[in-house]
Amino acid sequence: MTSPSLTDGTEAEPAPESDHESALVTARRQLERAAAHVDVDPGVVERLKHPTRVQQVTVPLEREDGTVEVFTGYRAQHDDVRGPYKGGLRYHPEVTAEECVGLSMWMTWKCAVMDLPFGGGKGGIAVDPKSLTDDETERLTRRFAEELRDVVGPTKDVPAPDMGTDAQTMAWFMDAYSMQQGETVPGVVTGKPPVIGGSYGREAAPGRSTAIATREAIDYHGGELQNATIAIQGFGSVGANAARLLEEWGGTVVAVSDVNGAIYDPDGLETHEIPTHEEEPEAVLEHDAPETLSNEAVLELDVDVVIPAAVGNVITADNADAIEADIVVEGANGPTTFAADTVLDERGVTVIPDILANAGGVTVSYFEWLQDINRRKWSLERVNEELETHMLDAWADVREQVELGGLTWRDAAYVVALSRIAEAKSIRGLWP
Ligand code: GLU
């Protein structure tokens, strides 16, 4: 089913009852706020509030006990003026069309901030991946790939891993698509294992870019990473890779957490010793540390930098006043609500937005896609060097807007993204 107006809340949006707003509401408010700082045709802004298309599919699955369950899957394609739609597929019980649209908008800005030749997409299945066996996950993924076959492809829309999906999920997706196309098409998805066209360094890339953004933010504020204390919420791929790199570069990571809670050591944790979610799920608390805290308390520690790197909507109007850090670096997508953003800004807390901080994932996805379509393989050194260059270029572009317009880092990142998208739209023109 293709339904561009599907629950995309395009009409008047009532203020959400609580501050826990949907990704779409946050994304639209951020767009409107940033548009005020850019000389952009209001028609372009209006267009960008709506996705090009939302594909909704049903995905039947025969469970191990022989019963059949039918899941709902989505692929939101927000905008492709700069290139094919790009963005992850998540498996999570709370996946909805509306959430996918909001997240696909963020992908459009993220790709534009990084100056990648991609637009924004996002999709997923409303399913709890923990309730599936490996075999069920494989069959669900293959059927999902088949249901999306008409709308994805290396020059149309290129999915990638996101919450609840990983390199193996992408391998199954790529295989199912390739089997139906009658040829191996590695460029249909990114985030694959390197042996089938994945890129070295892709898995660690969102954490690496989050660490780079943290390092640059500390430097921008006149500090030194060697003297900085950092607290990280979430010890999955983003949180763990960021933690380990920041520790390697001389930072002191005093707290990390997973859903069960946090460990805290004011002298710094040895983050390489703590198993990541992938190595051993939810095992952070099993690591020896002087103190334990709740997962939420990590955000309120008196540290230099706090990195929310788990789920969205964790910094809200309820706790924004309690954030003690000088800098928040968004490792997760959408961890700060619109209302919390305002509170943090008023309190002088710098927020480095997700579309810049965790953009290493999609940037290395772009490198992977280039390697796939050119049938080339880059070394890990080359990937990391090029990622560093892309991050520093994007950092400089956003910093320029921060300084020129006295903007927050989020508004500045949106201004960079929106200017590029608006220019592309105006040069291509509205058709017919
Ligand atoms: N899911 C990741 C993100 O939110 C990566 C998307 C991609 O690599 O296409 O940025």
Short mmCIF file of C-alpha atoms and ligand atoms in Angstrom, two decimals:
data_model
loop_
_atom_site.label_atom_id
_atom_site.label_comp_id
_atom_site.label_asym_id
_atom_site.label_seq_id
_atom_site.Cartn_x
_atom_site.Cartn_y
_atom_site.Cartn_z
CA MET A 1 0.00 0.00 0.00
CA THR A 2 1.32 3.39 -0.90
CA SER A 3 -0.20 6.12 1.19
CA PRO A 4 1.61 9.42 1.20
CA SER A 5 -0.80 10.95 3.70
CA LEU A 6 -0.81 7.91 5.94
CA THR A 7 -0.87 8.96 9.59
CA ASP A 8 1.87 11.37 8.72
CA GLY A 9 0.09 13.95 10.86
CA THR A 10 0.43 16.58 8.19
CA GLU A 11 -2.58 18.48 9.43
CA ALA A 12 -2.53 20.66 12.52
CA GLU A 13 -0.51 18.89 15.15
CA PRO A 14 -2.05 19.08 18.61
CA ALA A 15 0.59 19.65 21.25
CA PRO A 16 1.54 16.24 22.59
CA GLU A 17 0.05 15.52 25.99
CA SER A 18 3.37 14.71 27.47
CA ASP A 19 6.75 15.81 26.28
CA HIS A 20 7.34 12.32 24.86
CA GLU A 21 6.67 13.38 21.33
CA SER A 22 6.87 11.32 18.17
CA ALA A 23 9.93 11.54 15.97
CA LEU A 24 7.75 13.13 13.30
CA VAL A 25 6.50 15.91 15.57
CA THR A 26 10.04 16.65 16.73
CA ALA A 27 11.40 16.51 13.17
CA ARG A 28 8.75 18.91 11.86
CA ARG A 29 9.25 21.39 14.69
CA GLN A 30 13.01 21.31 14.18
CA LEU A 31 12.51 21.92 10.46
CA GLU A 32 10.24 24.91 11.05
CA ARG A 33 12.58 26.38 13.60
CA ALA A 34 15.61 26.02 11.32
CA ALA A 35 13.73 27.30 8.25
CA ALA A 36 13.42 30.66 9.99
CA HIS A 37 17.19 31.02 9.71
CA VAL A 38 17.51 30.15 6.01
CA ASP A 39 16.48 32.09 2.96
CA VAL A 40 14.38 29.25 1.62
CA ASP A 41 11.17 29.18 -0.41
CA PRO A 42 8.32 28.36 2.02
CA GLY A 43 7.05 25.93 -0.63
CA VAL A 44 10.21 23.88 -0.25
CA VAL A 45 9.78 23.80 3.53
CA GLU A 46 6.17 22.73 3.10
CA ARG A 47 7.26 19.97 0.70
CA LEU A 48 9.88 18.75 3.14
CA LYS A 49 7.31 18.29 5.90
CA HIS A 50 5.87 15.39 3.89
CA PRO A 51 7.49 12.16 2.74
CA THR A 52 7.46 11.26 -0.95
CA ARG A 53 5.98 7.92 -0.06
CA VAL A 54 5.37 5.47 2.77
CA GLN A 55 5.27 1.85 1.73
CA GLN A 56 3.33 -0.31 4.17
CA VAL A 57 3.47 -4.09 3.88
CA THR A 58 2.39 -7.12 5.82
CA VAL A 59 4.94 -9.81 6.53
CA PRO A 60 3.61 -13.26 7.39
CA LEU A 61 5.81 -15.54 9.45
CA GLU A 62 5.37 -19.19 10.31
CA ARG A 63 6.53 -19.52 13.91
CA GLU A 64 8.48 -22.55 15.10
CA ASP A 65 5.27 -23.97 16.65
CA GLY A 66 3.56 -23.94 13.25
CA THR A 67 1.26 -20.97 13.87
CA VAL A 68 1.29 -18.01 11.49
CA GLU A 69 1.75 -14.46 12.70
CA VAL A 70 1.46 -11.41 10.47
CA PHE A 71 3.66 -8.40 11.17
CA THR A 72 3.45 -4.90 9.69
CA GLY A 73 6.46 -3.42 7.97
CA TYR A 74 7.15 0.04 6.56
CA ARG A 75 9.54 1.95 4.39
CA ALA A 76 9.26 5.71 4.53
CA GLN A 77 10.99 7.56 1.70
CA HIS A 78 11.24 11.20 2.63
CA ASP A 79 13.17 13.03 -0.06
CA ASP A 80 15.53 12.06 -2.88
CA VAL A 81 16.43 15.37 -4.51
CA ARG A 82 20.14 14.76 -3.78
CA GLY A 83 20.24 11.02 -4.49
CA PRO A 84 18.71 7.64 -3.59
CA TYR A 85 16.82 7.34 -0.29
CA LYS A 86 19.13 6.08 2.45
CA GLY A 87 18.56 4.91 5.98
CA GLY A 88 18.11 2.04 8.34
CA LEU A 89 15.56 -0.68 8.95
CA ARG A 90 14.62 -1.22 12.57
CA TYR A 91 12.97 -4.19 14.24
CA HIS A 92 11.22 -2.88 17.34
CA PRO A 93 7.72 -3.33 18.79
CA GLU A 94 7.06 0.41 18.60
CA VAL A 95 7.83 0.90 14.91
CA THR A 96 5.02 2.87 13.25
CA ALA A 97 4.57 4.64 9.92
CA GLU A 98 4.74 7.96 11.70
CA GLU A 99 7.98 7.12 13.47
CA CYS A 100 9.53 5.96 10.20
CA VAL A 101 8.57 9.24 8.52
CA GLY A 102 10.16 11.30 11.30
CA LEU A 103 13.31 9.20 11.24
CA SER A 104 13.47 9.37 7.43
CA MET A 105 13.38 13.18 7.66
CA TRP A 106 16.40 13.07 9.97
CA MET A 107 18.18 10.90 7.40
CA THR A 108 17.55 13.52 4.70
CA TRP A 109 19.22 16.19 6.84
CA LYS A 110 21.97 13.82 7.99
CA CYS A 111 22.98 12.96 4.43
CA ALA A 112 22.84 16.62 3.40
CA VAL A 113 24.91 17.82 6.38
CA MET A 114 27.56 15.24 5.44
CA ASP A 115 27.22 16.28 1.78
CA LEU A 116 26.52 12.68 0.72
CA PRO A 117 24.65 12.11 -2.56
CA PHE A 118 21.67 10.53 -0.80
CA GLY A 119 18.22 11.46 0.44
CA GLY A 120 16.45 10.13 3.50
CA GLY A 121 14.58 6.90 4.16
CA LYS A 122 13.77 4.72 7.15
CA GLY A 123 11.74 1.61 7.70
CA GLY A 124 11.23 -1.40 9.84
CA ILE A 125 8.91 -4.02 11.23
CA ALA A 126 6.80 -3.70 14.36
CA VAL A 127 8.20 -6.77 16.07
CA ASP A 128 10.19 -7.54 19.19
CA PRO A 129 13.37 -9.08 17.75
CA LYS A 130 14.09 -10.76 21.10
CA SER A 131 10.95 -12.85 20.63
CA LEU A 132 12.25 -14.39 17.39
CA THR A 133 14.62 -17.31 16.88
CA ASP A 134 17.48 -16.77 14.40
CA ASP A 135 15.65 -18.85 11.84
CA GLU A 136 12.47 -16.80 12.29
CA THR A 137 14.43 -13.56 11.95
CA GLU A 138 15.97 -14.85 8.73
CA ARG A 139 12.62 -15.84 7.21
CA LEU A 140 10.96 -12.61 8.33
CA THR A 141 13.79 -10.57 6.80
CA ARG A 142 13.74 -12.45 3.49
CA ARG A 143 9.99 -11.98 3.15
CA PHE A 144 10.29 -8.29 4.10
CA ALA A 145 12.96 -7.87 1.40
CA GLU A 146 10.62 -9.42 -1.13
CA GLU A 147 7.75 -7.13 -0.08
CA LEU A 148 9.99 -4.07 -0.48
CA ARG A 149 11.67 -5.28 -3.69
CA ASP A 150 9.93 -2.80 -5.98
CA VAL A 151 10.84 0.26 -3.96
CA VAL A 152 14.47 -0.48 -3.01
CA GLY A 153 17.62 -0.88 -5.12
CA PRO A 154 21.14 0.58 -5.36
CA THR A 155 19.94 3.65 -7.29
CA LYS A 156 16.52 3.95 -5.61
CA ASP A 157 16.62 3.30 -1.89
CA VAL A 158 19.42 1.67 0.07
CA PRO A 159 18.52 0.32 3.56
CA ALA A 160 21.03 -0.32 6.36
CA PRO A 161 21.03 -1.64 9.93
CA ASP A 162 19.32 0.27 12.73
CA MET A 163 17.85 -0.69 16.12
CA GLY A 164 17.28 -4.45 16.32
CA THR A 165 18.97 -5.26 13.00
CA ASP A 166 22.61 -5.95 12.16
CA ALA A 167 25.06 -7.06 9.47
CA GLN A 168 23.50 -10.54 9.31
CA THR A 169 20.05 -9.02 8.74
CA MET A 170 21.51 -7.04 5.83
CA ALA A 171 23.15 -10.19 4.43
CA TRP A 172 19.77 -11.98 4.35
CA PHE A 173 18.09 -8.93 2.84
CA MET A 174 20.77 -8.63 0.14
CA ASP A 175 20.61 -12.36 -0.62
CA ALA A 176 16.81 -12.41 -0.95
CA TYR A 177 16.86 -9.35 -3.22
CA SER A 178 19.73 -10.72 -5.32
CA MET A 179 18.09 -14.13 -5.75
CA GLN A 180 14.97 -12.48 -7.15
CA GLN A 181 16.94 -10.13 -9.40
CA GLY A 182 18.94 -13.05 -10.79
CA GLU A 183 22.28 -11.42 -9.99
CA THR A 184 24.30 -10.46 -6.93
CA VAL A 185 23.45 -6.87 -6.05
CA PRO A 186 25.60 -5.91 -3.05
CA GLY A 187 24.71 -2.19 -3.35
CA VAL A 188 21.04 -2.75 -2.41
CA VAL A 189 21.86 -2.46 1.30
CA THR A 190 24.83 -1.30 3.37
CA GLY A 191 26.11 -2.48 6.70
CA LYS A 192 26.74 -5.98 5.33
CA PRO A 193 29.53 -8.26 6.55
CA PRO A 194 32.77 -7.35 4.67
CA VAL A 195 32.95 -10.79 3.02
CA ILE A 196 29.89 -10.02 0.87
CA GLY A 197 30.65 -6.40 0.02
CA GLY A 198 30.37 -4.76 3.41
CA SER A 199 32.86 -2.08 4.34
CA TYR A 200 35.53 -2.40 6.96
CA GLY A 201 34.81 0.05 9.75
CA ARG A 202 31.06 0.35 9.04
CA GLU A 203 29.96 -1.32 12.25
CA ALA A 204 32.10 0.96 14.42
CA ALA A 205 31.44 4.11 12.37
CA PRO A 206 28.49 5.72 14.24
CA GLY A 207 30.44 5.33 17.50
CA ARG A 208 33.59 6.65 15.85
CA SER A 209 31.87 9.76 14.53
CA THR A 210 30.23 10.31 17.92
CA ALA A 211 33.71 10.18 19.47
CA ILE A 212 35.08 12.59 16.85
CA ALA A 213 32.19 15.01 17.51
CA THR A 214 32.86 14.76 21.27
CA ARG A 215 36.57 15.46 20.79
CA GLU A 216 35.85 18.46 18.54
CA ALA A 217 33.15 19.83 20.85
CA ILE A 218 35.49 19.72 23.86
CA ASP A 219 38.20 21.40 21.80
CA TYR A 220 35.76 24.07 20.56
CA HIS A 221 34.91 24.93 24.16
CA GLY A 222 38.56 25.34 25.02
CA GLY A 223 38.88 22.08 26.91
CA GLU A 224 41.10 19.05 26.45
CA LEU A 225 39.86 15.52 25.99
CA GLN A 226 42.66 14.35 28.33
CA ASN A 227 41.03 16.31 31.16
CA ALA A 228 37.43 15.55 30.28
CA THR A 229 34.96 13.27 32.03
CA ILE A 230 32.33 11.51 29.94
CA ALA A 231 29.16 9.56 30.77
CA ILE A 232 27.52 7.34 28.17
CA GLN A 233 23.98 5.97 28.15
CA GLY A 234 23.81 2.76 26.12
CA PHE A 235 26.55 0.21 25.48
CA GLY A 236 25.49 -1.09 22.08
CA SER A 237 27.46 -0.41 18.93
CA VAL A 238 27.31 3.40 19.19
CA GLY A 239 27.93 3.74 22.94
CA ALA A 240 30.62 1.08 23.21
CA ASN A 241 32.62 2.19 20.18
CA ALA A 242 32.44 5.82 21.24
CA ALA A 243 33.46 4.91 24.81
CA ARG A 244 36.43 2.82 23.76
CA LEU A 245 37.74 5.38 21.28
CA LEU A 246 37.37 8.28 23.71
CA GLU A 247 39.22 6.27 26.35
CA GLU A 248 41.95 5.41 23.80
CA TRP A 249 42.29 9.09 22.96
CA GLY A 250 42.84 9.96 26.62
CA GLY A 251 39.33 10.81 27.86
CA THR A 252 37.95 9.53 31.16
CA VAL A 253 34.75 7.56 30.69
CA VAL A 254 33.26 7.53 34.17
CA ALA A 255 29.94 5.82 33.49
CA VAL A 256 28.31 3.52 30.96
CA SER A 257 24.90 1.87 31.07
CA ASP A 258 22.49 -0.55 29.48
CA VAL A 259 18.76 -1.10 30.11
CA ASN A 260 19.46 -2.69 33.50
CA GLY A 261 21.51 0.13 34.93
CA ALA A 262 24.87 1.86 34.96
CA ILE A 263 28.32 1.40 36.41
CA TYR A 264 30.22 4.41 37.68
CA ASP A 265 33.86 4.98 38.54
CA PRO A 266 34.98 8.58 39.05
CA ASP A 267 38.55 7.52 38.15
CA GLY A 268 37.46 6.12 34.79
CA LEU A 269 36.27 2.73 33.58
CA GLU A 270 38.30 0.33 31.45
CA THR A 271 35.75 0.25 28.69
CA HIS A 272 37.48 -2.47 26.65
CA GLU A 273 36.88 -4.86 29.53
CA ILE A 274 33.12 -4.27 29.55
CA PRO A 275 31.24 -6.51 27.11
CA THR A 276 29.20 -4.63 24.51
CA HIS A 277 25.56 -5.47 23.97
CA GLU A 278 26.60 -7.49 20.90
CA GLU A 279 29.30 -9.42 22.80
CA GLU A 280 27.08 -10.23 25.78
CA PRO A 281 23.64 -8.62 25.92
CA GLU A 282 22.79 -6.51 28.93
CA ALA A 283 25.91 -7.43 30.89
CA VAL A 284 27.16 -3.98 31.91
CA LEU A 285 26.14 -4.43 35.56
CA GLU A 286 28.14 -7.65 35.79
CA HIS A 287 31.34 -5.65 35.42
CA ASP A 288 33.04 -4.74 38.70
CA ALA A 289 32.82 -1.03 39.49
CA PRO A 290 32.76 1.11 42.65
CA GLU A 291 29.18 2.25 42.14
CA THR A 292 26.03 1.39 40.25
CA LEU A 293 23.35 3.84 39.16
CA SER A 294 20.10 3.74 37.25
CA ASN A 295 20.20 4.03 33.48
CA GLU A 296 18.50 7.44 33.72
CA ALA A 297 20.89 8.77 36.40
CA VAL A 298 23.79 8.53 33.92
CA LEU A 299 22.37 11.51 32.07
CA GLU A 300 22.40 13.65 35.20
CA LEU A 301 25.98 13.03 36.30
CA ASP A 302 28.23 16.04 36.87
CA VAL A 303 30.55 15.36 33.94
CA ASP A 304 31.90 17.42 31.05
CA VAL A 305 30.09 15.45 28.35
CA VAL A 306 27.09 13.18 28.39
CA ILE A 307 26.38 10.96 25.41
CA PRO A 308 22.88 9.50 25.11
CA ALA A 309 23.56 6.55 22.82
CA ALA A 310 20.57 4.27 23.36
CA VAL A 311 17.01 5.22 22.44
CA GLY A 312 15.11 8.40 21.58
CA ASN A 313 13.27 10.84 23.89
CA VAL A 314 15.49 10.37 26.94
CA ILE A 315 16.20 14.06 27.58
CA THR A 316 12.79 15.66 28.05
CA ALA A 317 11.24 18.67 29.79
CA ASP A 318 11.18 16.47 32.91
CA ASN A 319 14.95 16.06 33.24
CA ALA A 320 16.51 18.79 31.06
CA ASP A 321 16.95 20.98 34.14
CA ALA A 322 18.87 18.20 35.86
CA ILE A 323 21.51 17.78 33.14
CA GLU A 324 24.82 18.81 34.72
CA ALA A 325 27.08 18.25 31.72
CA ASP A 326 28.30 21.21 29.66
CA ILE A 327 27.97 19.29 26.41
CA VAL A 328 25.46 16.69 25.20
CA VAL A 329 26.56 14.68 22.16
CA GLU A 330 23.66 12.78 20.59
CA GLY A 331 24.87 9.28 19.74
CA ALA A 332 21.29 7.98 19.44
CA ASN A 333 18.75 9.33 16.97
CA GLY A 334 16.36 11.83 18.57
CA PRO A 335 17.36 11.55 22.25
CA THR A 336 16.38 15.17 23.03
CA THR A 337 12.80 16.40 22.72
CA PHE A 338 12.02 19.81 21.25
CA ALA A 339 11.07 21.22 24.67
CA ALA A 340 14.22 19.86 26.30
CA ASP A 341 16.32 21.42 23.56
CA THR A 342 14.99 24.86 24.50
CA VAL A 343 15.69 24.29 28.20
CA LEU A 344 19.25 23.11 27.48
CA ASP A 345 19.87 26.08 25.20
CA GLU A 346 18.63 28.51 27.88
CA ARG A 347 20.88 26.85 30.43
CA GLY A 348 23.88 27.17 28.14
CA VAL A 349 24.32 23.44 27.54
CA THR A 350 25.71 22.74 24.07
CA VAL A 351 23.91 19.95 22.17
CA ILE A 352 25.76 18.37 19.26
CA PRO A 353 22.88 16.96 17.20
CA ASP A 354 22.46 13.38 16.07
CA ILE A 355 22.47 14.34 12.40
CA LEU A 356 26.09 15.39 12.81
CA ALA A 357 27.35 13.29 15.72
CA ASN A 358 26.26 9.82 14.66
CA ALA A 359 26.47 10.47 10.91
CA GLY A 360 29.56 8.25 10.65
CA GLY A 361 27.21 5.31 10.09
CA VAL A 362 25.65 6.62 6.95
CA THR A 363 28.94 8.13 5.81
CA VAL A 364 30.67 4.75 5.86
CA SER A 365 27.49 3.33 4.29
CA TYR A 366 28.20 5.72 1.44
CA PHE A 367 31.78 4.41 1.23
CA GLU A 368 30.37 0.86 1.22
CA TRP A 369 27.95 1.70 -1.57
CA LEU A 370 30.81 3.24 -3.59
CA GLN A 371 32.89 0.10 -3.05
CA ASP A 372 29.96 -2.11 -4.10
CA ILE A 373 29.06 -0.30 -7.29
CA ASN A 374 32.72 0.01 -8.29
CA ARG A 375 33.61 -3.54 -7.20
CA ARG A 376 36.49 -2.21 -5.12
CA LYS A 377 37.59 -2.85 -1.53
CA TRP A 378 38.97 -0.12 0.71
CA SER A 379 41.28 -0.81 3.67
CA LEU A 380 40.14 0.00 7.20
CA GLU A 381 42.78 2.74 7.33
CA ARG A 382 41.35 4.40 4.23
CA VAL A 383 37.78 4.18 5.57
CA ASN A 384 38.75 5.74 8.89
CA GLU A 385 40.83 8.46 7.22
CA GLU A 386 38.03 9.40 4.84
CA LEU A 387 35.50 9.33 7.68
CA GLU A 388 37.70 11.68 9.69
CA THR A 389 37.91 14.06 6.71
CA HIS A 390 34.15 14.00 6.09
CA MET A 391 33.43 14.60 9.77
CA LEU A 392 35.87 17.51 10.02
CA ASP A 393 34.47 19.09 6.84
CA ALA A 394 30.91 18.80 8.12
CA TRP A 395 32.01 20.05 11.54
CA ALA A 396 33.58 23.13 9.94
CA ASP A 397 30.46 23.83 7.82
CA VAL A 398 28.19 23.63 10.88
CA ARG A 399 30.59 25.60 13.07
CA GLU A 400 30.59 28.40 10.50
CA GLN A 401 26.80 28.70 10.84
CA VAL A 402 27.01 28.56 14.64
CA GLU A 403 29.43 31.48 14.56
CA LEU A 404 27.75 33.46 11.77
CA GLY A 405 24.23 33.31 13.09
CA GLY A 406 24.70 32.72 16.80
CA LEU A 407 22.73 29.49 16.30
CA THR A 408 22.58 26.32 18.33
CA TRP A 409 24.54 23.44 16.81
CA ARG A 410 21.26 21.75 15.88
CA ASP A 411 19.86 24.81 14.13
CA ALA A 412 23.21 25.34 12.41
CA ALA A 413 23.30 21.73 11.17
CA TYR A 414 19.76 22.12 9.85
CA VAL A 415 20.71 25.37 8.13
CA VAL A 416 23.61 23.63 6.34
CA ALA A 417 21.37 20.70 5.34
CA LEU A 418 18.37 22.76 4.36
CA SER A 419 20.41 25.17 2.25
CA ARG A 420 21.88 22.28 0.25
CA ILE A 421 18.50 20.60 -0.22
CA ALA A 422 16.70 23.84 -1.10
CA GLU A 423 19.35 24.74 -3.65
CA ALA A 424 19.08 21.32 -5.26
CA LYS A 425 15.29 21.62 -5.35
CA SER A 426 15.36 25.06 -6.85
CA ILE A 427 17.86 24.08 -9.55
CA ARG A 428 15.94 20.92 -10.44
CA GLY A 429 12.58 22.72 -10.20
CA LEU A 430 9.10 21.42 -9.38
CA TRP A 431 7.71 19.13 -12.08
CA PRO A 432 5.43 19.31 -13.99
N1 GLU B 1 20.67 3.61 10.75
C1 GLU B 1 21.79 4.49 10.67
C2 GLU B 1 21.40 5.92 10.97
O1 GLU B 1 20.43 6.18 11.61
C3 GLU B 1 22.57 4.34 9.38
C4 GLU B 1 21.82 4.53 8.13
C5 GLU B 1 22.61 4.11 6.90
O2 GLU B 1 23.77 3.72 7.04
O3 GLU B 1 22.04 4.18 5.85
O4 GLU B 1 22.07 6.84 10.61
#
